[in-house]
């Protein structure tokens, strides 16, 4: 999304492992970071060009796995030939003076793969999943990843988990995905630990268990994974999988936010605005919201808008609040669209623009913002330009009631964060519309 702070973007596979939650649950505020970045040491465009650097200890492990099956002189000679062909493929892939020969590299990798080179098989999986000089072919990618995974290569197991979860190269299968993640996690693969946490959190392919989710998030978080650190903070914050612990939540949010994890920056802003540790620290909250906003986070802009709207640690600045809500609204933040819509109707922080105000309220209402639905009902019930439109008014009133919301006067802006209900912030009041009849 957005870039909104629920971070539900989807992306490609291979080394760009940012894909799982879009399938698991569109409401889940999660994104999976890449297990190995395209530019990681020993890799180029995700393809392994130096196994000793890209996968420390992996070459010895893979050779050991193969020798367990067959340690005959013929097999040793075969593996030496496979290694020679793999190195040749790397030379073609890297090229000279920046000029690659990808067809020759693919041919060499295939020959090495046929002789049992695990790294060649993995590279072919990356090449076919990413379409490097070949059409994207998920079935072929899956085939080569499976060959590499059979030799207990953790990155291949992880990629297979992602492909199974996405249904790339076959039908979606979360049970199989969990199995591959488990195999990779047992080798210390941090993103596999993270993904297992996600699967246990939502009960996809495994029994639902917040306790297991917390266990796997903890492993990845303690080894520096910012997404796992944020999610572990969430579990501590809301007491899922164990007792609630605001101090632990703050600690893990801080670890994650320091690595530029935008969701954690917003979470810290919310905690600083609350009285969870006594007196709110609005100055620190503003700083965290600013960091999130600079990364294009709608909730970061929204939090800044609330701070300037209510004068939290700063002077009330309606024009600045309006500008912040404007940025958040452009990033599809429903409550910011609602607040901005009301400000356009009232002229707070700028000019009155009733048409734009109503359009913004409609956008927020379509996103399920109950306050916007009710505000539109009040607007159509109180029309001053022409006759009131009772049909439209009642339609929006009913939509709010269908969400289980009580009928009450729209005399204040519902300035709470869309991320956590616990981070409510005092709202500035706008007395611009009278309520509907009590009989509604």
GROMACS .gro file of C-alpha atoms in nm:
model
  440
    1UNK     CA    1   0.000   0.000   0.000
    2UNK     CA    2   0.091   0.361  -0.015
    3UNK     CA    3   0.369   0.364   0.075
    4UNK     CA    4   0.141   0.347   0.382
    5UNK     CA    5   0.274   0.227   0.710
    6UNK     CA    6   0.099  -0.106   0.692
    7UNK     CA    7   0.364  -0.176   0.435
    8UNK     CA    8   0.168  -0.430   0.237
    9UNK     CA    9   0.358  -0.395  -0.086
   10UNK     CA   10   0.408  -0.688  -0.315
   11UNK     CA   11   0.719  -0.741  -0.519
   12UNK     CA   12   0.899  -1.001  -0.722
   13UNK     CA   13   1.058  -1.316  -0.591
   14UNK     CA   14   1.406  -1.460  -0.609
   15UNK     CA   15   1.618  -1.236  -0.393
   16UNK     CA   16   1.345  -0.969  -0.376
   17UNK     CA   17   1.148  -1.152  -0.112
   18UNK     CA   18   0.880  -0.896  -0.031
   19UNK     CA   19   0.575  -1.096  -0.112
   20UNK     CA   20   0.410  -1.305   0.157
   21UNK     CA   21   0.164  -1.083   0.342
   22UNK     CA   22  -0.012  -0.964   0.026
   23UNK     CA   23  -0.139  -1.322  -0.001
   24UNK     CA   24  -0.172  -1.402   0.367
   25UNK     CA   25  -0.387  -1.111   0.479
   26UNK     CA   26  -0.428  -0.777   0.309
   27UNK     CA   27  -0.497  -0.618   0.648
   28UNK     CA   28  -0.167  -0.734   0.792
   29UNK     CA   29   0.079  -0.449   0.853
   30UNK     CA   30   0.375  -0.646   0.727
   31UNK     CA   31   0.633  -0.676   0.456
   32UNK     CA   32   0.904  -0.936   0.425
   33UNK     CA   33   1.254  -0.797   0.378
   34UNK     CA   34   1.496  -0.957   0.137
   35UNK     CA   35   1.693  -1.244   0.285
   36UNK     CA   36   1.988  -1.154   0.067
   37UNK     CA   37   1.992  -0.823  -0.117
   38UNK     CA   38   2.082  -0.814  -0.489
   39UNK     CA   39   2.403  -0.630  -0.405
   40UNK     CA   40   2.501  -0.845  -0.106
   41UNK     CA   41   2.863  -0.951  -0.080
   42UNK     CA   42   2.946  -1.233  -0.319
   43UNK     CA   43   2.633  -1.174  -0.528
   44UNK     CA   44   2.547  -0.979  -0.838
   45UNK     CA   45   2.183  -0.920  -0.926
   46UNK     CA   46   2.108  -1.190  -0.670
   47UNK     CA   47   2.315  -1.451  -0.851
   48UNK     CA   48   2.592  -1.613  -0.645
   49UNK     CA   49   2.928  -1.524  -0.798
   50UNK     CA   50   3.147  -1.604  -0.496
   51UNK     CA   51   3.000  -1.877  -0.272
   52UNK     CA   52   3.279  -1.839  -0.015
   53UNK     CA   53   3.172  -1.477   0.042
   54UNK     CA   54   2.797  -1.489  -0.023
   55UNK     CA   55   2.732  -1.806   0.179
   56UNK     CA   56   3.008  -1.855   0.438
   57UNK     CA   57   3.045  -2.224   0.518
   58UNK     CA   58   2.779  -2.320   0.265
   59UNK     CA   59   3.021  -2.464   0.008
   60UNK     CA   60   3.172  -2.702   0.263
   61UNK     CA   61   2.823  -2.796   0.382
   62UNK     CA   62   2.696  -2.864   0.030
   63UNK     CA   63   3.004  -3.072  -0.055
   64UNK     CA   64   2.959  -3.269   0.266
   65UNK     CA   65   2.592  -3.333   0.182
   66UNK     CA   66   2.686  -3.464  -0.163
   67UNK     CA   67   2.967  -3.684  -0.031
   68UNK     CA   68   2.729  -3.841   0.217
   69UNK     CA   69   2.538  -3.976  -0.083
   70UNK     CA   70   2.839  -4.077  -0.293
   71UNK     CA   71   3.209  -4.035  -0.213
   72UNK     CA   72   3.346  -4.245  -0.497
   73UNK     CA   73   3.642  -4.119  -0.704
   74UNK     CA   74   3.411  -4.083  -1.003
   75UNK     CA   75   3.179  -3.862  -0.800
   76UNK     CA   76   3.468  -3.649  -0.678
   77UNK     CA   77   3.585  -3.598  -1.035
   78UNK     CA   78   3.229  -3.511  -1.136
   79UNK     CA   79   3.202  -3.248  -0.865
   80UNK     CA   80   3.534  -3.096  -0.964
   81UNK     CA   81   3.405  -3.067  -1.320
   82UNK     CA   82   3.080  -2.916  -1.191
   83UNK     CA   83   3.279  -2.660  -0.994
   84UNK     CA   84   3.483  -2.571  -1.303
   85UNK     CA   85   3.165  -2.520  -1.507
   86UNK     CA   86   3.009  -2.313  -1.229
   87UNK     CA   87   3.314  -2.083  -1.222
   88UNK     CA   88   3.295  -2.053  -1.599
   89UNK     CA   89   2.930  -1.954  -1.571
   90UNK     CA   90   3.023  -1.691  -1.314
   91UNK     CA   91   3.286  -1.547  -1.550
   92UNK     CA   92   3.031  -1.523  -1.830
   93UNK     CA   93   2.773  -1.372  -1.594
   94UNK     CA   94   3.008  -1.108  -1.453
   95UNK     CA   95   3.163  -1.041  -1.791
   96UNK     CA   96   3.450  -0.819  -1.885
   97UNK     CA   97   3.425  -0.440  -1.889
   98UNK     CA   98   3.065  -0.474  -1.777
   99UNK     CA   99   2.962  -0.683  -2.080
  100UNK     CA  100   2.791  -1.004  -1.984
  101UNK     CA  101   2.724  -1.313  -2.190
  102UNK     CA  102   2.410  -1.437  -2.019
  103UNK     CA  103   2.327  -1.715  -2.268
  104UNK     CA  104   2.675  -1.861  -2.218
  105UNK     CA  105   2.643  -1.819  -1.841
  106UNK     CA  106   2.309  -2.002  -1.839
  107UNK     CA  107   2.450  -2.283  -2.050
  108UNK     CA  108   2.747  -2.324  -1.815
  109UNK     CA  109   2.524  -2.315  -1.506
  110UNK     CA  110   2.297  -2.580  -1.658
  111UNK     CA  111   2.591  -2.806  -1.733
  112UNK     CA  112   2.718  -2.757  -1.377
  113UNK     CA  113   2.372  -2.818  -1.235
  114UNK     CA  114   2.344  -3.146  -1.425
  115UNK     CA  115   2.665  -3.256  -1.254
  116UNK     CA  116   2.530  -3.166  -0.911
  117UNK     CA  117   2.644  -2.805  -0.846
  118UNK     CA  118   2.409  -2.673  -0.580
  119UNK     CA  119   2.508  -2.311  -0.640
  120UNK     CA  120   2.453  -2.345  -1.015
  121UNK     CA  121   2.105  -2.484  -0.947
  122UNK     CA  122   2.028  -2.198  -0.714
  123UNK     CA  123   2.153  -1.941  -0.967
  124UNK     CA  124   1.932  -2.090  -1.237
  125UNK     CA  125   1.637  -2.056  -1.000
  126UNK     CA  126   1.717  -1.685  -0.958
  127UNK     CA  127   1.769  -1.636  -1.333
  128UNK     CA  128   1.432  -1.793  -1.423
  129UNK     CA  129   1.238  -1.634  -1.138
  130UNK     CA  130   1.369  -1.287  -1.226
  131UNK     CA  131   1.377  -1.328  -1.603
  132UNK     CA  132   1.747  -1.245  -1.647
  133UNK     CA  133   1.782  -1.262  -2.027
  134UNK     CA  134   1.515  -1.533  -2.035
  135UNK     CA  135   1.136  -1.517  -2.003
  136UNK     CA  136   1.018  -1.544  -1.642
  137UNK     CA  137   0.948  -1.912  -1.586
  138UNK     CA  138   0.833  -1.988  -1.231
  139UNK     CA  139   0.799  -2.361  -1.301
  140UNK     CA  140   1.163  -2.379  -1.412
  141UNK     CA  141   1.272  -2.162  -1.118
  142UNK     CA  142   1.087  -2.387  -0.878
  143UNK     CA  143   1.247  -2.695  -1.036
  144UNK     CA  144   1.601  -2.564  -0.985
  145UNK     CA  145   1.528  -2.432  -0.635
  146UNK     CA  146   1.395  -2.778  -0.542
  147UNK     CA  147   1.716  -2.939  -0.667
  148UNK     CA  148   1.921  -2.698  -0.455
  149UNK     CA  149   1.689  -2.740  -0.156
  150UNK     CA  150   1.736  -3.118  -0.173
  151UNK     CA  151   2.098  -3.050  -0.079
  152UNK     CA  152   1.978  -2.850   0.223
  153UNK     CA  153   2.065  -2.509   0.078
  154UNK     CA  154   1.880  -2.262   0.304
  155UNK     CA  155   1.836  -1.978   0.051
  156UNK     CA  156   1.675  -2.219  -0.196
  157UNK     CA  157   1.446  -2.354   0.075
  158UNK     CA  158   1.347  -2.001   0.168
  159UNK     CA  159   1.271  -1.905  -0.193
  160UNK     CA  160   1.062  -2.218  -0.234
  161UNK     CA  161   0.866  -2.117   0.075
  162UNK     CA  162   0.793  -1.780  -0.083
  163UNK     CA  163   0.694  -1.940  -0.415
  164UNK     CA  164   0.465  -2.191  -0.244
  165UNK     CA  165   0.299  -1.915  -0.043
  166UNK     CA  166   0.247  -1.705  -0.357
  167UNK     CA  167   0.143  -1.994  -0.581
  168UNK     CA  168   0.424  -1.916  -0.825
  169UNK     CA  169   0.495  -2.218  -1.043
  170UNK     CA  170   0.205  -2.407  -0.886
  171UNK     CA  171  -0.096  -2.370  -0.660
  172UNK     CA  172  -0.061  -2.173  -0.333
  173UNK     CA  173   0.035  -2.413  -0.056
  174UNK     CA  174   0.103  -2.259   0.285
  175UNK     CA  175   0.167  -2.599   0.441
  176UNK     CA  176   0.451  -2.662   0.197
  177UNK     CA  177   0.573  -2.305   0.248
  178UNK     CA  178   0.588  -2.361   0.623
  179UNK     CA  179   0.788  -2.679   0.569
  180UNK     CA  180   1.047  -2.503   0.356
  181UNK     CA  181   1.070  -2.211   0.600
  182UNK     CA  182   1.114  -2.454   0.887
  183UNK     CA  183   1.399  -2.630   0.706
  184UNK     CA  184   1.572  -2.299   0.635
  185UNK     CA  185   1.508  -2.165   0.985
  186UNK     CA  186   1.677  -2.469   1.138
  187UNK     CA  187   1.991  -2.354   0.956
  188UNK     CA  188   1.964  -2.006   1.105
  189UNK     CA  189   1.799  -1.836   0.806
  190UNK     CA  190   1.661  -1.519   0.965
  191UNK     CA  191   1.400  -1.433   0.703
  192UNK     CA  192   1.270  -1.787   0.725
  193UNK     CA  193   1.230  -1.735   1.101
  194UNK     CA  194   1.045  -1.410   1.028
  195UNK     CA  195   0.813  -1.577   0.779
  196UNK     CA  196   0.740  -1.865   1.012
  197UNK     CA  197   0.639  -1.604   1.267
  198UNK     CA  198   0.400  -1.457   1.012
  199UNK     CA  199   0.249  -1.797   0.931
  200UNK     CA  200   0.198  -1.882   1.298
  201UNK     CA  201   0.052  -1.537   1.367
  202UNK     CA  202  -0.220  -1.586   1.103
  203UNK     CA  203  -0.247  -1.964   1.121
  204UNK     CA  204  -0.163  -2.024   0.756
  205UNK     CA  205  -0.026  -2.371   0.687
  206UNK     CA  206   0.035  -2.420   1.060
  207UNK     CA  207  -0.187  -2.406   1.371
  208UNK     CA  208  -0.246  -2.045   1.476
  209UNK     CA  209  -0.020  -1.961   1.769
  210UNK     CA  210   0.087  -1.620   1.896
  211UNK     CA  211   0.334  -1.799   2.122
  212UNK     CA  212   0.512  -1.962   1.826
  213UNK     CA  213   0.495  -1.636   1.632
  214UNK     CA  214   0.665  -1.459   1.921
  215UNK     CA  215   0.929  -1.736   1.941
  216UNK     CA  216   1.029  -1.705   1.574
  217UNK     CA  217   1.009  -1.326   1.566
  218UNK     CA  218   1.237  -1.323   1.871
  219UNK     CA  219   1.502  -1.531   1.693
  220UNK     CA  220   1.506  -1.299   1.392
  221UNK     CA  221   1.478  -0.984   1.604
  222UNK     CA  222   1.772  -1.075   1.826
  223UNK     CA  223   1.980  -1.117   1.511
  224UNK     CA  224   1.894  -0.769   1.386
  225UNK     CA  225   1.596  -0.815   1.151
  226UNK     CA  226   1.408  -0.481   1.166
  227UNK     CA  227   1.072  -0.621   1.051
  228UNK     CA  228   1.082  -0.895   1.313
  229UNK     CA  229   1.185  -0.639   1.576
  230UNK     CA  230   0.880  -0.426   1.492
  231UNK     CA  231   0.642  -0.722   1.497
  232UNK     CA  232   0.786  -0.851   1.823
  233UNK     CA  233   0.725  -0.505   1.965
  234UNK     CA  234   0.363  -0.531   1.853
  235UNK     CA  235   0.320  -0.864   2.030
  236UNK     CA  236   0.463  -0.721   2.352
  237UNK     CA  237   0.255  -0.403   2.316
  238UNK     CA  238  -0.075  -0.585   2.288
  239UNK     CA  239   0.001  -0.892   2.499
  240UNK     CA  240  -0.022  -1.154   2.224
  241UNK     CA  241   0.169  -1.475   2.283
  242UNK     CA  242   0.258  -1.366   2.636
  243UNK     CA  243   0.210  -1.086   2.889
  244UNK     CA  244   0.192  -0.727   2.763
  245UNK     CA  245   0.513  -0.537   2.832
  246UNK     CA  246   0.531  -0.175   2.719
  247UNK     CA  247   0.898  -0.148   2.813
  248UNK     CA  248   0.989  -0.446   2.594
  249UNK     CA  249   0.766  -0.313   2.316
  250UNK     CA  250   0.941   0.025   2.328
  251UNK     CA  251   1.281  -0.147   2.321
  252UNK     CA  252   1.204  -0.350   2.009
  253UNK     CA  253   1.034  -0.057   1.835
  254UNK     CA  254   1.348   0.147   1.903
  255UNK     CA  255   1.578  -0.123   1.765
  256UNK     CA  256   1.366  -0.144   1.451
  257UNK     CA  257   1.320   0.232   1.406
  258UNK     CA  258   1.694   0.290   1.426
  259UNK     CA  259   1.718   0.074   1.113
  260UNK     CA  260   1.468   0.304   0.939
  261UNK     CA  261   1.170   0.069   0.975
  262UNK     CA  262   0.887   0.312   0.913
  263UNK     CA  263   0.617   0.116   1.100
  264UNK     CA  264   0.831   0.119   1.414
  265UNK     CA  265   0.888   0.493   1.381
  266UNK     CA  266   0.512   0.550   1.373
  267UNK     CA  267   0.462   0.313   1.668
  268UNK     CA  268   0.718   0.507   1.870
  269UNK     CA  269   0.541   0.832   1.782
  270UNK     CA  270   0.217   0.686   1.912
  271UNK     CA  271   0.373   0.560   2.235
  272UNK     CA  272   0.538   0.896   2.296
  273UNK     CA  273   0.199   1.067   2.251
  274UNK     CA  274   0.041   0.837   2.508
  275UNK     CA  275   0.081   0.834   2.884
  276UNK     CA  276   0.211   0.478   2.892
  277UNK     CA  277   0.532   0.590   3.068
  278UNK     CA  278   0.373   0.879   3.254
  279UNK     CA  279   0.382   1.219   3.088
  280UNK     CA  280   0.360   1.221   2.705
  281UNK     CA  281   0.673   1.330   2.519
  282UNK     CA  282   0.528   1.520   2.223
  283UNK     CA  283   0.865   1.651   2.107
  284UNK     CA  284   1.004   1.300   2.065
  285UNK     CA  285   0.677   1.190   1.905
  286UNK     CA  286   0.706   1.469   1.649
  287UNK     CA  287   1.061   1.363   1.564
  288UNK     CA  288   0.959   1.003   1.503
  289UNK     CA  289   0.661   1.108   1.291
  290UNK     CA  290   0.888   1.335   1.087
  291UNK     CA  291   1.127   1.047   1.017
  292UNK     CA  292   0.836   0.831   0.902
  293UNK     CA  293   0.691   1.111   0.690
  294UNK     CA  294   1.027   1.161   0.515
  295UNK     CA  295   1.003   0.799   0.401
  296UNK     CA  296   0.664   0.865   0.242
  297UNK     CA  297   0.455   0.716   0.520
  298UNK     CA  298   0.097   0.843   0.529
  299UNK     CA  299   0.059   0.766   0.899
  300UNK     CA  300   0.371   0.968   0.973
  301UNK     CA  301   0.219   1.272   0.798
  302UNK     CA  302  -0.111   1.208   0.977
  303UNK     CA  303   0.060   1.200   1.317
  304UNK     CA  304   0.231   1.532   1.240
  305UNK     CA  305  -0.103   1.678   1.138
  306UNK     CA  306  -0.259   1.577   1.470
  307UNK     CA  307   0.031   1.732   1.662
  308UNK     CA  308  -0.002   2.069   1.484
  309UNK     CA  309  -0.382   2.054   1.492
  310UNK     CA  310  -0.394   2.013   1.869
  311UNK     CA  311  -0.080   2.205   1.963
  312UNK     CA  312   0.088   1.904   2.121
  313UNK     CA  313   0.431   2.031   2.226
  314UNK     CA  314   0.406   2.307   1.965
  315UNK     CA  315   0.186   2.609   1.899
  316UNK     CA  316  -0.142   2.526   1.729
  317UNK     CA  317  -0.072   2.568   1.357
  318UNK     CA  318  -0.380   2.502   1.148
  319UNK     CA  319  -0.218   2.575   0.808
  320UNK     CA  320   0.066   2.334   0.891
  321UNK     CA  321  -0.180   2.071   1.014
  322UNK     CA  322  -0.371   2.107   0.690
  323UNK     CA  323  -0.052   2.065   0.485
  324UNK     CA  324   0.036   1.750   0.678
  325UNK     CA  325  -0.311   1.604   0.632
  326UNK     CA  326  -0.284   1.692   0.264
  327UNK     CA  327   0.031   1.480   0.230
  328UNK     CA  328  -0.125   1.193   0.425
  329UNK     CA  329  -0.444   1.212   0.217
  330UNK     CA  330  -0.240   1.182  -0.102
  331UNK     CA  331  -0.103   0.858   0.044
  332UNK     CA  332  -0.458   0.723   0.092
  333UNK     CA  333  -0.474   0.767   0.470
  334UNK     CA  334  -0.854   0.760   0.536
  335UNK     CA  335  -0.864   0.954   0.864
  336UNK     CA  336  -0.638   1.223   0.714
  337UNK     CA  337  -0.878   1.246   0.419
  338UNK     CA  338  -1.160   1.288   0.668
  339UNK     CA  339  -0.983   1.559   0.870
  340UNK     CA  340  -0.878   1.740   0.555
  341UNK     CA  341  -1.231   1.716   0.421
  342UNK     CA  342  -1.370   1.879   0.736
  343UNK     CA  343  -1.102   2.151   0.720
  344UNK     CA  344  -1.202   2.227   0.362
  345UNK     CA  345  -1.565   2.253   0.470
  346UNK     CA  346  -1.487   2.485   0.762
  347UNK     CA  347  -1.197   2.682   0.616
  348UNK     CA  348  -0.966   2.594   0.906
  349UNK     CA  349  -0.605   2.638   0.798
  350UNK     CA  350  -0.697   2.767   0.454
  351UNK     CA  351  -0.981   2.848   0.218
  352UNK     CA  352  -1.329   2.698   0.225
  353UNK     CA  353  -1.371   2.448  -0.060
  354UNK     CA  354  -1.693   2.257  -0.010
  355UNK     CA  355  -1.663   2.048  -0.326
  356UNK     CA  356  -1.316   1.925  -0.237
  357UNK     CA  357  -1.422   1.874   0.123
  358UNK     CA  358  -1.710   1.648   0.020
  359UNK     CA  359  -1.489   1.461  -0.230
  360UNK     CA  360  -1.235   1.391   0.045
  361UNK     CA  361  -1.505   1.274   0.285
  362UNK     CA  362  -1.633   1.038   0.015
  363UNK     CA  363  -1.284   0.894  -0.035
  364UNK     CA  364  -1.253   0.834   0.339
  365UNK     CA  365  -1.605   0.688   0.358
  366UNK     CA  366  -1.530   0.443   0.075
  367UNK     CA  367  -1.228   0.327   0.275
  368UNK     CA  368  -1.458   0.244   0.566
  369UNK     CA  369  -1.402   0.553   0.782
  370UNK     CA  370  -1.720   0.563   0.992
  371UNK     CA  371  -1.662   0.926   1.097
  372UNK     CA  372  -1.656   1.029   0.730
  373UNK     CA  373  -1.975   0.835   0.659
  374UNK     CA  374  -2.150   1.013   0.943
  375UNK     CA  375  -2.008   1.351   0.844
  376UNK     CA  376  -2.144   1.307   0.491
  377UNK     CA  377  -2.484   1.221   0.635
  378UNK     CA  378  -2.477   1.541   0.838
  379UNK     CA  379  -2.357   1.741   0.537
  380UNK     CA  380  -2.639   1.626   0.310
  381UNK     CA  381  -2.892   1.670   0.591
  382UNK     CA  382  -2.776   2.031   0.644
  383UNK     CA  383  -2.729   2.145   0.285
  384UNK     CA  384  -2.755   2.527   0.263
  385UNK     CA  385  -2.719   2.550  -0.114
  386UNK     CA  386  -3.052   2.413  -0.232
  387UNK     CA  387  -3.274   2.159  -0.064
  388UNK     CA  388  -3.123   1.907   0.180
  389UNK     CA  389  -3.066   1.567   0.022
  390UNK     CA  390  -3.230   1.341   0.277
  391UNK     CA  391  -3.189   1.029   0.062
  392UNK     CA  392  -2.811   1.074   0.049
  393UNK     CA  393  -2.800   1.168   0.416
  394UNK     CA  394  -2.984   0.857   0.528
  395UNK     CA  395  -2.771   0.638   0.301
  396UNK     CA  396  -2.453   0.750   0.479
  397UNK     CA  397  -2.619   0.733   0.822
  398UNK     CA  398  -2.717   0.372   0.750
  399UNK     CA  399  -2.364   0.284   0.640
  400UNK     CA  400  -2.231   0.412   0.970
  401UNK     CA  401  -2.497   0.226   1.165
  402UNK     CA  402  -2.425  -0.094   0.969
  403UNK     CA  403  -2.071  -0.078   1.111
  404UNK     CA  404  -2.213  -0.082   1.461
  405UNK     CA  405  -2.146   0.286   1.528
  406UNK     CA  406  -2.393   0.481   1.744
  407UNK     CA  407  -2.561   0.789   1.603
  408UNK     CA  408  -2.414   1.103   1.757
  409UNK     CA  409  -2.331   1.459   1.662
  410UNK     CA  410  -2.034   1.514   1.434
  411UNK     CA  411  -1.892   1.792   1.649
  412UNK     CA  412  -1.537   1.668   1.685
  413UNK     CA  413  -1.276   1.520   1.460
  414UNK     CA  414  -1.193   1.160   1.540
  415UNK     CA  415  -0.818   1.215   1.566
  416UNK     CA  416  -0.690   0.870   1.652
  417UNK     CA  417  -0.431   0.670   1.466
  418UNK     CA  418  -0.540   0.407   1.219
  419UNK     CA  419  -0.254   0.188   1.339
  420UNK     CA  420  -0.335   0.143   1.709
  421UNK     CA  421  -0.655   0.220   1.891
  422UNK     CA  422  -0.454   0.274   2.209
  423UNK     CA  423  -0.280   0.581   2.066
  424UNK     CA  424  -0.575   0.816   2.086
  425UNK     CA  425  -0.488   1.184   2.090
  426UNK     CA  426  -0.709   1.471   2.208
  427UNK     CA  427  -0.908   1.609   1.916
  428UNK     CA  428  -0.972   1.965   1.816
  429UNK     CA  429  -1.343   2.042   1.786
  430UNK     CA  430  -1.525   2.167   1.481
  431UNK     CA  431  -1.883   2.279   1.549
  432UNK     CA  432  -1.990   2.309   1.188
  433UNK     CA  433  -2.282   2.070   1.147
  434UNK     CA  434  -2.589   1.993   1.354
  435UNK     CA  435  -2.676   1.629   1.425
  436UNK     CA  436  -2.958   1.436   1.258
  437UNK     CA  437  -3.291   1.387   1.436
  438UNK     CA  438  -3.270   1.165   1.744
  439UNK     CA  439  -3.519   0.928   1.582
  440UNK     CA  440  -3.265   0.816   1.320
   0.00000   0.00000   0.00000
